[in-house]
């Protein structure tokens, strides 16, 4: 059944208690602040099903996989952001009996994720076996104002009895990952003490298998320090506590005698620091203590106030307002909230994992999702350096990308960026992904193009971008081969974005993005030569670039690439031989066999025609300016009915393209699916964690889809329409330091220029200039595309 949250514009509300659904709730009620995060685990004892998860950005373990055999080029390990020491415990014993939420009766339960203010609250009445009742209320948050501080306010009131309470406030470093090999634990204790604050310093174990190979194993240190304040009926108490320590564990223990209806309030403050940002133990420890001094001095209310103010600044820029559809409003804000608390852009050494801080799946490390799906959100809703740092992250990893290519037999400075990474090194060892899903290289090249085009910042090419583009283009030039029968260049043995097809030849998207990258690199070389001559000379020398020889080969590839196409249906073929499959629309799959990845064998999936996510359509989205509308529509109506959307990345791209071709009904249907993918658990897997990177696609499906936002002739352009079920929507974007607010209803479009400079833009392909702090109002338009090709019976 899954968690059913109440529809609310700003809150995620669970108003019932079901211990069997706790893992689902833990994912949905996750918190983060860019530097650390955790699942929505309970503070109390809980013996029911749970996936305990606390994560610290950049702290990982190179875990040896269970695969018992390797081939040349296989990565040695799978890097994972590991479950870190858990500081959230506020565990209660009532008259000698543990308050275990899996074993007591829970009444009037409500859990609320307040997205506007960025905190998680919970309230309920616990009825013990003898009828005694306790009222519990808690609030916790991870500070956006100081991203090394977390805080909990925890209130207990005995309603119909006097209670002897024992409260245990702890830090538990004796944790493990659910997916650990054979129950392996990754943490070792370094220091534990109670002065000046209770604290625990742990470090990650060394990966012995790497050490035996003569490779250095990364090792990270983390300090968790905490302190408490105690109030009874709003009067602060001085209470003597006991301390308990055991390996990787420290607890502060309080004993209280409460009268009926007396309220005990506990404030627990924690500071979490890591060696990702501090070079030695002294710094690590001192910074944690300094943070605690700040927290205690400010107090919970002031800490929360500063945290709310920080969130208010984020919402001022990134909020999207939808009138007339609360489910859609809640969905988009949930997506924006999770994106903002997963990545803040403050640190060049951090990136975005597909699950963020919400679960273990995918290891919390970086995929091509960042460049393809997340970058546009940060380009438009955050200061420029936030998106820039995502690109710098890849630039800093260029030497590793060249190493990765060398391991696979490429040479001469060719770079293959990893499918999965945390430090630039490939750490994914499924062969059909590691070796074959090479289109990720194209996504990184496209991100450079997208960033420069959006910000009008060509100097980025000279400083960083061209060096990356040359290395990626060298890879494509070596990855192709000449087919004598076809008299064309081909790319063999790949996996496209559709991962339900492995080891295929001439995946259209891969071939197209390869030649597009070569074209863009050639354009960039000419631009940098003409405008940044000194930088060009530096790059040529650094990369040993032979312009005449290499570019001649690249041009030959561009002019002679093979693209699979079917003349009968007049469609682009996803790959060679795709139509050899039995073509049956996904609507014919019995409901009890969906999702097919949970019911079918991998062999059956690979032999089927079914598409996991946008593949051809992904390319038509990226490069729509190179195709006419009829071509886009024709391919959309062929491939969408065959797509099962079992990748979280799929619905948003199809929704954007549906908007482009004027199919409002399909655009809205797929928008709602992407916006509420996790809240409604479409793929029946939310317990594993949220789909953070696809949330960037959700933002695009509204702004690029319903908003029609594009860049044309070096100007921002809009062609918006309001879905039938909505009254209006509005969003803001920061475009080249112009701040714009776009409001659309059924009758009109209003664009406010909130900046001090005039802006030239397009609205429905007509040019306008909006003066500083002035507005443009025009009649709303929406022309439905006339061509709806029916390839399949309904």
PDB file of C-alpha atoms in Angstrom, residues 382-511:
ATOM      1  CA  UNK A 382      21.137  29.549  -7.206  1.00  0.00           C
ATOM      2  CA  UNK A 383      24.154  31.870  -7.396  1.00  0.00           C
ATOM      3  CA  UNK A 384      26.351  31.193 -10.426  1.00  0.00           C
ATOM      4  CA  UNK A 385      29.143  29.540  -8.444  1.00  0.00           C
ATOM      5  CA  UNK A 386      26.808  26.718  -7.368  1.00  0.00           C
ATOM      6  CA  UNK A 387      26.420  25.327 -10.895  1.00  0.00           C
ATOM      7  CA  UNK A 388      30.008  26.253 -11.688  1.00  0.00           C
ATOM      8  CA  UNK A 389      31.247  24.093  -8.837  1.00  0.00           C
ATOM      9  CA  UNK A 390      29.477  21.102 -10.367  1.00  0.00           C
ATOM     10  CA  UNK A 391      31.550  21.593 -13.524  1.00  0.00           C
ATOM     11  CA  UNK A 392      34.753  22.291 -11.600  1.00  0.00           C
ATOM     12  CA  UNK A 393      34.202  18.965  -9.837  1.00  0.00           C
ATOM     13  CA  UNK A 394      34.492  17.243 -13.224  1.00  0.00           C
ATOM     14  CA  UNK A 395      37.422  19.398 -14.342  1.00  0.00           C
ATOM     15  CA  UNK A 396      39.347  18.489 -11.202  1.00  0.00           C
ATOM     16  CA  UNK A 397      38.711  14.823 -11.990  1.00  0.00           C
ATOM     17  CA  UNK A 398      39.984  15.037 -15.590  1.00  0.00           C
ATOM     18  CA  UNK A 399      43.321  13.300 -14.813  1.00  0.00           C
ATOM     19  CA  UNK A 400      41.366  10.402 -13.299  1.00  0.00           C
ATOM     20  CA  UNK A 401      39.073  10.294 -16.346  1.00  0.00           C
ATOM     21  CA  UNK A 402      42.169   9.945 -18.547  1.00  0.00           C
ATOM     22  CA  UNK A 403      43.407   7.168 -16.242  1.00  0.00           C
ATOM     23  CA  UNK A 404      40.032   5.437 -16.512  1.00  0.00           C
ATOM     24  CA  UNK A 405      40.303   5.481 -20.300  1.00  0.00           C
ATOM     25  CA  UNK A 406      43.870   4.174 -20.187  1.00  0.00           C
ATOM     26  CA  UNK A 407      42.694   1.165 -18.154  1.00  0.00           C
ATOM     27  CA  UNK A 408      40.345   0.304 -21.018  1.00  0.00           C
ATOM     28  CA  UNK A 409      43.036   0.649 -23.684  1.00  0.00           C
ATOM     29  CA  UNK A 410      42.605   4.255 -24.820  1.00  0.00           C
ATOM     30  CA  UNK A 411      45.596   6.530 -25.180  1.00  0.00           C
ATOM     31  CA  UNK A 412      46.876   9.969 -26.070  1.00  0.00           C
ATOM     32  CA  UNK A 413      44.965  11.876 -23.424  1.00  0.00           C
ATOM     33  CA  UNK A 414      41.548  10.388 -24.192  1.00  0.00           C
ATOM     34  CA  UNK A 415      39.194  10.664 -21.223  1.00  0.00           C
ATOM     35  CA  UNK A 416      36.307   8.473 -20.170  1.00  0.00           C
ATOM     36  CA  UNK A 417      34.503   9.947 -17.223  1.00  0.00           C
ATOM     37  CA  UNK A 418      33.303   7.298 -14.792  1.00  0.00           C
ATOM     38  CA  UNK A 419      29.744   6.070 -14.671  1.00  0.00           C
ATOM     39  CA  UNK A 420      29.970   6.067 -10.892  1.00  0.00           C
ATOM     40  CA  UNK A 421      32.501   7.961  -8.823  1.00  0.00           C
ATOM     41  CA  UNK A 422      33.293   9.930  -5.727  1.00  0.00           C
ATOM     42  CA  UNK A 423      36.942  10.824  -6.365  1.00  0.00           C
ATOM     43  CA  UNK A 424      37.130  10.687 -10.164  1.00  0.00           C
ATOM     44  CA  UNK A 425      37.957   6.984 -10.281  1.00  0.00           C
ATOM     45  CA  UNK A 426      35.476   4.552 -11.813  1.00  0.00           C
ATOM     46  CA  UNK A 427      33.908   2.410  -9.104  1.00  0.00           C
ATOM     47  CA  UNK A 428      31.083   0.600 -10.864  1.00  0.00           C
ATOM     48  CA  UNK A 429      31.745  -2.976 -11.912  1.00  0.00           C
ATOM     49  CA  UNK A 430      28.733  -4.126 -13.889  1.00  0.00           C
ATOM     50  CA  UNK A 431      30.339  -4.564 -17.291  1.00  0.00           C
ATOM     51  CA  UNK A 432      27.323  -3.380 -19.271  1.00  0.00           C
ATOM     52  CA  UNK A 433      27.467  -0.112 -17.333  1.00  0.00           C
ATOM     53  CA  UNK A 434      31.173   0.442 -16.667  1.00  0.00           C
ATOM     54  CA  UNK A 435      32.404  -0.363 -20.159  1.00  0.00           C
ATOM     55  CA  UNK A 436      29.365   0.339 -22.297  1.00  0.00           C
ATOM     56  CA  UNK A 437      27.266   3.215 -20.954  1.00  0.00           C
ATOM     57  CA  UNK A 438      29.705   5.662 -22.468  1.00  0.00           C
ATOM     58  CA  UNK A 439      27.096   8.269 -23.352  1.00  0.00           C
ATOM     59  CA  UNK A 440      27.893   9.781 -19.945  1.00  0.00           C
ATOM     60  CA  UNK A 441      30.902  11.441 -21.608  1.00  0.00           C
ATOM     61  CA  UNK A 442      28.503  13.310 -23.863  1.00  0.00           C
ATOM     62  CA  UNK A 443      26.416  14.504 -20.920  1.00  0.00           C
ATOM     63  CA  UNK A 444      29.482  16.174 -19.413  1.00  0.00           C
ATOM     64  CA  UNK A 445      30.292  17.896 -22.699  1.00  0.00           C
ATOM     65  CA  UNK A 446      26.660  19.011 -22.976  1.00  0.00           C
ATOM     66  CA  UNK A 447      26.793  20.403 -19.432  1.00  0.00           C
ATOM     67  CA  UNK A 448      29.745  22.620 -20.399  1.00  0.00           C
ATOM     68  CA  UNK A 449      27.782  23.873 -23.413  1.00  0.00           C
ATOM     69  CA  UNK A 450      24.661  24.366 -21.294  1.00  0.00           C
ATOM     70  CA  UNK A 451      26.493  26.304 -18.581  1.00  0.00           C
ATOM     71  CA  UNK A 452      28.291  28.610 -21.024  1.00  0.00           C
ATOM     72  CA  UNK A 453      25.175  29.207 -23.111  1.00  0.00           C
ATOM     73  CA  UNK A 454      23.040  29.945 -20.069  1.00  0.00           C
ATOM     74  CA  UNK A 455      25.501  32.268 -18.343  1.00  0.00           C
ATOM     75  CA  UNK A 456      27.114  33.776 -21.453  1.00  0.00           C
ATOM     76  CA  UNK A 457      30.462  32.871 -19.916  1.00  0.00           C
ATOM     77  CA  UNK A 458      32.740  31.842 -22.809  1.00  0.00           C
ATOM     78  CA  UNK A 459      35.801  32.423 -20.658  1.00  0.00           C
ATOM     79  CA  UNK A 460      34.907  29.161 -18.923  1.00  0.00           C
ATOM     80  CA  UNK A 461      35.906  27.435 -22.162  1.00  0.00           C
ATOM     81  CA  UNK A 462      39.344  28.983 -22.006  1.00  0.00           C
ATOM     82  CA  UNK A 463      39.853  28.346 -18.308  1.00  0.00           C
ATOM     83  CA  UNK A 464      38.510  24.823 -17.987  1.00  0.00           C
ATOM     84  CA  UNK A 465      36.010  23.641 -20.585  1.00  0.00           C
ATOM     85  CA  UNK A 466      38.106  23.206 -23.717  1.00  0.00           C
ATOM     86  CA  UNK A 467      40.611  20.989 -21.963  1.00  0.00           C
ATOM     87  CA  UNK A 468      37.796  18.632 -20.966  1.00  0.00           C
ATOM     88  CA  UNK A 469      36.196  18.740 -24.422  1.00  0.00           C
ATOM     89  CA  UNK A 470      39.449  17.816 -26.173  1.00  0.00           C
ATOM     90  CA  UNK A 471      39.947  14.832 -23.862  1.00  0.00           C
ATOM     91  CA  UNK A 472      36.371  13.615 -24.381  1.00  0.00           C
ATOM     92  CA  UNK A 473      36.610  14.096 -28.153  1.00  0.00           C
ATOM     93  CA  UNK A 474      39.805  12.048 -28.199  1.00  0.00           C
ATOM     94  CA  UNK A 475      37.856   9.250 -26.555  1.00  0.00           C
ATOM     95  CA  UNK A 476      35.085   9.348 -29.169  1.00  0.00           C
ATOM     96  CA  UNK A 477      37.649   9.420 -31.975  1.00  0.00           C
ATOM     97  CA  UNK A 478      39.144   6.171 -30.673  1.00  0.00           C
ATOM     98  CA  UNK A 479      35.861   4.513 -29.669  1.00  0.00           C
ATOM     99  CA  UNK A 480      34.405   4.602 -33.195  1.00  0.00           C
ATOM    100  CA  UNK A 481      35.520   2.258 -35.957  1.00  0.00           C
ATOM    101  CA  UNK A 482      35.096   2.261 -39.707  1.00  0.00           C
ATOM    102  CA  UNK A 483      32.573  -0.212 -41.113  1.00  0.00           C
ATOM    103  CA  UNK A 484      33.529  -1.299 -44.632  1.00  0.00           C
ATOM    104  CA  UNK A 485      30.056  -2.688 -45.440  1.00  0.00           C
ATOM    105  CA  UNK A 486      28.339   0.497 -44.284  1.00  0.00           C
ATOM    106  CA  UNK A 487      31.129   2.834 -45.369  1.00  0.00           C
ATOM    107  CA  UNK A 488      30.355   4.699 -42.167  1.00  0.00           C
ATOM    108  CA  UNK A 489      31.744   5.079 -38.678  1.00  0.00           C
ATOM    109  CA  UNK A 490      29.979   2.923 -36.119  1.00  0.00           C
ATOM    110  CA  UNK A 491      30.028   2.593 -32.341  1.00  0.00           C
ATOM    111  CA  UNK A 492      29.707  -1.021 -31.249  1.00  0.00           C
ATOM    112  CA  UNK A 493      28.924  -2.711 -27.944  1.00  0.00           C
ATOM    113  CA  UNK A 494      27.247   0.044 -25.955  1.00  0.00           C
ATOM    114  CA  UNK A 495      24.409   0.596 -23.511  1.00  0.00           C
ATOM    115  CA  UNK A 496      22.374   3.708 -24.179  1.00  0.00           C
ATOM    116  CA  UNK A 497      20.295   5.580 -21.613  1.00  0.00           C
ATOM    117  CA  UNK A 498      17.791   2.723 -21.936  1.00  0.00           C
ATOM    118  CA  UNK A 499      19.452   0.212 -19.624  1.00  0.00           C
ATOM    119  CA  UNK A 500      16.954  -2.477 -20.665  1.00  0.00           C
ATOM    120  CA  UNK A 501      19.190  -2.879 -23.726  1.00  0.00           C
ATOM    121  CA  UNK A 502      22.819  -3.977 -23.219  1.00  0.00           C
ATOM    122  CA  UNK A 503      25.707  -4.488 -25.621  1.00  0.00           C
ATOM    123  CA  UNK A 504      23.936  -3.042 -28.648  1.00  0.00           C
ATOM    124  CA  UNK A 505      25.446  -1.614 -31.811  1.00  0.00           C
ATOM    125  CA  UNK A 506      24.888   1.937 -32.962  1.00  0.00           C
ATOM    126  CA  UNK A 507      22.664   3.268 -30.250  1.00  0.00           C
ATOM    127  CA  UNK A 508      21.375   6.406 -31.973  1.00  0.00           C
ATOM    128  CA  UNK A 509      21.663   8.626 -28.902  1.00  0.00           C
ATOM    129  CA  UNK A 510      25.268   7.563 -28.254  1.00  0.00           C
ATOM    130  CA  UNK A 511      26.286   8.053 -31.900  1.00  0.00           C
TER     131      UNK A 511
END
